[in-house]
């Protein structure tokens, strides 16, 4: 589980980019056969504090199917997981039936103040494992708060786009992009958060799904 300190991290972390991408409406199905996407992440992916149907994975799957995509999204989110935890389980997560992967990890690394070089190495290993299996990946980025210092922030923030470019992954700059809170206060985000101020509520997840959905559509278009 992402602990209370993440109010700070995901908070100005919720310096959520506006850049809201419009919904992509497809007149015909994207695929001739069902695609399975594994969502590798932490409590945000797992759906902490929500009814099962309100979590990220069920809502994303429903959104994709509304766009005409025959997709099953597999919940590979573990509360409290770090990039190291993701690396430890990525190989057995990518079973033969998995066609693509979403990677959304790093928040708990921030909470623990882990060296960004360690986080980068772990994410590199995750992406390398997917590359070995010839699977497309969507890498979801995040930003460190300024209290760790400029060097830490620079190293952490840049590892996501740089790794995405290195491996040719689809890159989504922020998990919270769909909330569309560019220059508003953290208090404005609370309407979309649970009482802990960390995890999104069902409405927040719905907006997050709308923000990330177009990136996932781009991901599944890469499935061969």
mmCIF file of C-alpha atoms in Angstrom:
data_model
loop_
_atom_site.group_PDB
_atom_site.id
_atom_site.type_symbol
_atom_site.label_atom_id
_atom_site.label_comp_id
_atom_site.label_asym_id
_atom_site.label_seq_id
_atom_site.Cartn_x
_atom_site.Cartn_y
_atom_site.Cartn_z
ATOM 1 C CA UNK A 1 0.000 0.000 0.000
ATOM 2 C CA UNK A 2 1.189 3.495 -0.757
ATOM 3 C CA UNK A 3 1.519 5.171 2.611
ATOM 4 C CA UNK A 4 0.405 8.612 3.782
ATOM 5 C CA UNK A 5 3.616 10.312 2.698
ATOM 6 C CA UNK A 6 2.491 9.894 -0.867
ATOM 7 C CA UNK A 7 0.139 12.836 -0.358
ATOM 8 C CA UNK A 8 3.357 14.816 -0.861
ATOM 9 C CA UNK A 9 4.727 12.681 -3.635
ATOM 10 C CA UNK A 10 1.607 12.167 -5.707
ATOM 11 C CA UNK A 11 0.528 15.503 -4.395
ATOM 12 C CA UNK A 12 2.663 18.057 -6.097
ATOM 13 C CA UNK A 13 2.936 14.755 -7.749
ATOM 14 C CA UNK A 14 -0.517 15.435 -8.638
ATOM 15 C CA UNK A 15 1.048 18.307 -10.557
ATOM 16 C CA UNK A 16 -0.988 16.499 -12.985
ATOM 17 C CA UNK A 17 -0.494 17.488 -16.529
ATOM 18 C CA UNK A 18 -3.515 18.816 -18.329
ATOM 19 C CA UNK A 19 -2.748 17.645 -21.837
ATOM 20 C CA UNK A 20 -6.034 15.730 -21.752
ATOM 21 C CA UNK A 21 -6.250 13.543 -24.766
ATOM 22 C CA UNK A 22 -9.693 13.201 -26.269
ATOM 23 C CA UNK A 23 -11.386 9.856 -26.208
ATOM 24 C CA UNK A 24 -10.731 7.762 -29.237
ATOM 25 C CA UNK A 25 -13.938 6.344 -30.622
ATOM 26 C CA UNK A 26 -13.596 3.458 -32.994
ATOM 27 C CA UNK A 27 -16.297 2.403 -35.381
ATOM 28 C CA UNK A 28 -14.979 -1.136 -35.676
ATOM 29 C CA UNK A 29 -13.186 -3.492 -33.289
ATOM 30 C CA UNK A 30 -9.434 -3.011 -33.031
ATOM 31 C CA UNK A 31 -8.599 -6.682 -33.026
ATOM 32 C CA UNK A 32 -9.757 -9.883 -34.610
ATOM 33 C CA UNK A 33 -9.044 -11.837 -31.452
ATOM 34 C CA UNK A 34 -8.931 -11.076 -27.758
ATOM 35 C CA UNK A 35 -5.779 -9.438 -26.406
ATOM 36 C CA UNK A 36 -4.549 -9.856 -22.831
ATOM 37 C CA UNK A 37 -2.755 -6.929 -21.218
ATOM 38 C CA UNK A 38 -0.981 -7.390 -17.871
ATOM 39 C CA UNK A 39 -1.049 -4.287 -15.639
ATOM 40 C CA UNK A 40 2.086 -4.446 -13.472
ATOM 41 C CA UNK A 41 1.900 -1.932 -10.642
ATOM 42 C CA UNK A 42 1.308 -1.115 -6.999
ATOM 43 C CA UNK A 43 -1.818 -0.252 -4.987
ATOM 44 C CA UNK A 44 -3.024 2.241 -7.605
ATOM 45 C CA UNK A 45 -3.182 -0.571 -10.135
ATOM 46 C CA UNK A 46 -4.405 -3.135 -7.615
ATOM 47 C CA UNK A 47 -7.423 -1.007 -6.666
ATOM 48 C CA UNK A 48 -6.713 -0.421 -2.990
ATOM 49 C CA UNK A 49 -9.762 0.612 -0.933
ATOM 50 C CA UNK A 50 -12.269 0.155 -3.748
ATOM 51 C CA UNK A 51 -14.937 -2.362 -4.647
ATOM 52 C CA UNK A 52 -13.497 -4.745 -7.219
ATOM 53 C CA UNK A 53 -15.558 -3.317 -10.060
ATOM 54 C CA UNK A 54 -14.402 0.245 -9.257
ATOM 55 C CA UNK A 55 -10.681 -0.498 -9.487
ATOM 56 C CA UNK A 56 -8.368 0.574 -12.283
ATOM 57 C CA UNK A 57 -8.233 -2.784 -14.048
ATOM 58 C CA UNK A 58 -12.006 -3.441 -14.341
ATOM 59 C CA UNK A 59 -12.689 0.179 -15.312
ATOM 60 C CA UNK A 60 -9.914 0.195 -17.915
ATOM 61 C CA UNK A 61 -11.122 -3.083 -19.397
ATOM 62 C CA UNK A 62 -14.670 -1.743 -19.650
ATOM 63 C CA UNK A 63 -13.426 1.504 -21.229
ATOM 64 C CA UNK A 64 -11.393 -0.361 -23.827
ATOM 65 C CA UNK A 65 -14.299 -2.595 -24.749
ATOM 66 C CA UNK A 66 -16.499 0.472 -25.123
ATOM 67 C CA UNK A 67 -13.992 1.638 -27.746
ATOM 68 C CA UNK A 68 -14.436 -1.628 -29.642
ATOM 69 C CA UNK A 69 -11.290 -3.368 -28.394
ATOM 70 C CA UNK A 70 -11.593 -7.023 -27.421
ATOM 71 C CA UNK A 71 -9.184 -6.780 -24.494
ATOM 72 C CA UNK A 72 -8.784 -8.493 -21.134
ATOM 73 C CA UNK A 73 -6.741 -6.519 -18.601
ATOM 74 C CA UNK A 74 -5.019 -8.695 -16.015
ATOM 75 C CA UNK A 75 -4.518 -7.228 -12.541
ATOM 76 C CA UNK A 76 -0.838 -7.592 -11.650
ATOM 77 C CA UNK A 77 -0.908 -4.800 -9.074
ATOM 78 C CA UNK A 78 0.438 -5.446 -5.567
ATOM 79 C CA UNK A 79 -0.071 -2.909 -2.785
ATOM 80 C CA UNK A 80 3.222 -1.587 -1.449
ATOM 81 C CA UNK A 81 5.227 -2.933 -4.356
ATOM 82 C CA UNK A 82 8.409 -1.211 -5.486
ATOM 83 C CA UNK A 83 10.200 -1.418 -8.817
ATOM 84 C CA UNK A 84 12.294 -4.203 -7.272
ATOM 85 C CA UNK A 85 9.143 -6.148 -6.463
ATOM 86 C CA UNK A 86 7.902 -5.652 -10.006
ATOM 87 C CA UNK A 87 11.185 -6.919 -11.407
ATOM 88 C CA UNK A 88 11.063 -9.969 -9.122
ATOM 89 C CA UNK A 89 7.685 -11.056 -10.490
ATOM 90 C CA UNK A 90 7.645 -9.790 -14.057
ATOM 91 C CA UNK A 91 8.908 -13.013 -15.597
ATOM 92 C CA UNK A 92 6.131 -15.189 -14.171
ATOM 93 C CA UNK A 93 3.580 -12.427 -14.738
ATOM 94 C CA UNK A 94 4.288 -12.548 -18.465
ATOM 95 C CA UNK A 95 2.730 -15.930 -19.111
ATOM 96 C CA UNK A 96 2.326 -17.129 -22.724
ATOM 97 C CA UNK A 97 -1.214 -15.729 -22.907
ATOM 98 C CA UNK A 98 -0.079 -12.148 -22.176
ATOM 99 C CA UNK A 99 0.207 -9.969 -25.292
ATOM 100 C CA UNK A 100 1.266 -6.618 -23.814
ATOM 101 C CA UNK A 101 2.081 -4.974 -20.492
ATOM 102 C CA UNK A 102 1.376 -1.726 -18.624
ATOM 103 C CA UNK A 103 4.121 -0.782 -16.136
ATOM 104 C CA UNK A 104 3.166 1.714 -13.417
ATOM 105 C CA UNK A 105 5.720 1.529 -10.611
ATOM 106 C CA UNK A 106 7.963 3.891 -8.649
ATOM 107 C CA UNK A 107 5.714 5.581 -6.074
ATOM 108 C CA UNK A 108 6.830 3.333 -3.248
ATOM 109 C CA UNK A 109 10.460 3.781 -4.280
ATOM 110 C CA UNK A 110 9.928 7.502 -3.684
ATOM 111 C CA UNK A 111 8.332 6.919 -0.303
ATOM 112 C CA UNK A 112 11.353 4.918 0.762
ATOM 113 C CA UNK A 113 13.788 7.428 -0.698
ATOM 114 C CA UNK A 114 15.468 4.743 -2.769
ATOM 115 C CA UNK A 115 18.346 5.769 -4.997
ATOM 116 C CA UNK A 116 16.884 6.555 -8.434
ATOM 117 C CA UNK A 117 19.698 4.567 -10.019
ATOM 118 C CA UNK A 118 18.266 1.456 -8.327
ATOM 119 C CA UNK A 119 14.757 2.248 -9.509
ATOM 120 C CA UNK A 120 16.049 2.854 -13.009
ATOM 121 C CA UNK A 121 17.910 -0.463 -13.050
ATOM 122 C CA UNK A 122 14.770 -2.292 -11.909
ATOM 123 C CA UNK A 123 12.569 -0.652 -14.542
ATOM 124 C CA UNK A 124 15.236 -1.396 -17.131
ATOM 125 C CA UNK A 125 15.106 -5.052 -16.118
ATOM 126 C CA UNK A 126 11.310 -5.108 -16.404
ATOM 127 C CA UNK A 127 11.382 -3.576 -19.867
ATOM 128 C CA UNK A 128 14.221 -5.862 -20.935
ATOM 129 C CA UNK A 129 12.202 -8.915 -19.876
ATOM 130 C CA UNK A 130 9.262 -7.731 -21.987
ATOM 131 C CA UNK A 131 11.601 -7.058 -24.908
ATOM 132 C CA UNK A 132 13.010 -10.583 -24.674
ATOM 133 C CA UNK A 133 9.461 -11.868 -24.992
ATOM 134 C CA UNK A 134 8.790 -9.431 -27.846
ATOM 135 C CA UNK A 135 5.917 -7.794 -25.956
ATOM 136 C CA UNK A 136 4.946 -4.123 -26.325
ATOM 137 C CA UNK A 137 4.907 -2.027 -23.137
ATOM 138 C CA UNK A 138 3.206 1.114 -21.882
ATOM 139 C CA UNK A 139 5.422 2.804 -19.293
ATOM 140 C CA UNK A 140 3.598 5.236 -16.992
ATOM 141 C CA UNK A 141 5.819 7.944 -15.560
ATOM 142 C CA UNK A 142 5.737 10.071 -12.432
ATOM 143 C CA UNK A 143 7.622 12.964 -10.869
ATOM 144 C CA UNK A 144 9.539 13.195 -7.605
ATOM 145 C CA UNK A 145 8.794 16.041 -5.163
ATOM 146 C CA UNK A 146 11.405 18.756 -4.809
ATOM 147 C CA UNK A 147 12.234 17.931 -1.183
ATOM 148 C CA UNK A 148 14.615 15.170 -2.259
ATOM 149 C CA UNK A 149 16.856 17.735 -3.918
ATOM 150 C CA UNK A 150 17.356 18.710 -7.564
ATOM 151 C CA UNK A 151 19.790 15.901 -8.407
ATOM 152 C CA UNK A 152 17.417 13.219 -7.097
ATOM 153 C CA UNK A 153 14.454 14.787 -8.864
ATOM 154 C CA UNK A 154 16.284 15.070 -12.161
ATOM 155 C CA UNK A 155 17.449 11.449 -12.011
ATOM 156 C CA UNK A 156 14.025 10.130 -11.044
ATOM 157 C CA UNK A 157 11.891 12.204 -13.387
ATOM 158 C CA UNK A 158 13.997 11.560 -16.475
ATOM 159 C CA UNK A 159 14.342 7.797 -16.114
ATOM 160 C CA UNK A 160 10.821 7.157 -17.386
ATOM 161 C CA UNK A 161 10.964 8.971 -20.747
ATOM 162 C CA UNK A 162 14.548 7.864 -21.302
ATOM 163 C CA UNK A 163 13.765 4.184 -20.699
ATOM 164 C CA UNK A 164 10.622 4.416 -22.814
ATOM 165 C CA UNK A 165 12.693 5.815 -25.667
ATOM 166 C CA UNK A 166 15.413 3.197 -25.228
ATOM 167 C CA UNK A 167 12.953 0.307 -25.460
ATOM 168 C CA UNK A 168 10.503 1.903 -27.874
ATOM 169 C CA UNK A 169 7.727 1.735 -25.290
ATOM 170 C CA UNK A 170 4.552 3.780 -25.334
ATOM 171 C CA UNK A 171 5.036 6.526 -22.745
ATOM 172 C CA UNK A 172 2.346 8.145 -20.581
ATOM 173 C CA UNK A 173 3.844 11.045 -18.597
ATOM 174 C CA UNK A 174 1.580 10.722 -15.549
ATOM 175 C CA UNK A 175 -0.827 8.243 -13.985
ATOM 176 C CA UNK A 176 -2.975 11.206 -12.928
ATOM 177 C CA UNK A 177 -3.115 12.978 -16.282
ATOM 178 C CA UNK A 178 -6.843 12.412 -16.637
ATOM 179 C CA UNK A 179 -7.642 14.402 -13.504
ATOM 180 C CA UNK A 180 -6.667 17.514 -15.461
ATOM 181 C CA UNK A 181 -5.411 19.516 -12.494
ATOM 182 C CA UNK A 182 -2.552 21.523 -13.924
ATOM 183 C CA UNK A 183 -2.122 24.506 -11.629
ATOM 184 C CA UNK A 184 -4.749 23.805 -9.007
ATOM 185 C CA UNK A 185 -4.072 23.005 -5.369
ATOM 186 C CA UNK A 186 -3.918 19.508 -3.956
ATOM 187 C CA UNK A 187 -7.201 20.270 -2.193
ATOM 188 C CA UNK A 188 -8.878 20.392 -5.607
ATOM 189 C CA UNK A 189 -7.837 16.799 -6.146
ATOM 190 C CA UNK A 190 -9.486 15.555 -2.983
ATOM 191 C CA UNK A 191 -12.864 15.269 -4.667
ATOM 192 C CA UNK A 192 -11.323 12.390 -6.602
ATOM 193 C CA UNK A 193 -9.441 10.795 -3.710
ATOM 194 C CA UNK A 194 -10.282 8.432 -0.876
ATOM 195 C CA UNK A 195 -10.125 9.643 2.722
ATOM 196 C CA UNK A 196 -6.410 8.810 2.935
ATOM 197 C CA UNK A 197 -5.678 11.534 0.389
ATOM 198 C CA UNK A 198 -3.492 9.110 -1.532
ATOM 199 C CA UNK A 199 -5.587 6.647 -3.473
ATOM 200 C CA UNK A 200 -8.249 7.690 -6.000
ATOM 201 C CA UNK A 201 -11.899 6.980 -5.387
ATOM 202 C CA UNK A 202 -14.114 5.367 -8.035
ATOM 203 C CA UNK A 203 -14.750 8.698 -9.783
ATOM 204 C CA UNK A 204 -11.051 9.500 -9.735
ATOM 205 C CA UNK A 205 -10.235 6.118 -11.249
ATOM 206 C CA UNK A 206 -12.764 6.759 -13.995
ATOM 207 C CA UNK A 207 -10.986 9.993 -14.930
ATOM 208 C CA UNK A 208 -7.590 8.310 -14.716
ATOM 209 C CA UNK A 209 -8.817 5.607 -17.080
ATOM 210 C CA UNK A 210 -10.025 8.229 -19.559
ATOM 211 C CA UNK A 211 -6.610 9.877 -19.431
ATOM 212 C CA UNK A 212 -4.599 6.676 -19.825
ATOM 213 C CA UNK A 213 -7.036 4.898 -22.140
ATOM 214 C CA UNK A 214 -5.713 6.388 -25.401
ATOM 215 C CA UNK A 215 -2.188 5.302 -24.467
ATOM 216 C CA UNK A 216 -3.466 1.765 -23.847
ATOM 217 C CA UNK A 217 -5.187 1.802 -27.241
ATOM 218 C CA UNK A 218 -1.842 2.743 -28.779
ATOM 219 C CA UNK A 219 -0.253 -0.123 -26.852
ATOM 220 C CA UNK A 220 -2.678 -2.770 -28.103
ATOM 221 C CA UNK A 221 -2.340 -1.521 -31.663
ATOM 222 C CA UNK A 222 1.282 -2.684 -31.399
ATOM 223 C CA UNK A 223 0.319 -6.271 -30.586
ATOM 224 C CA UNK A 224 1.244 -8.519 -33.469
#
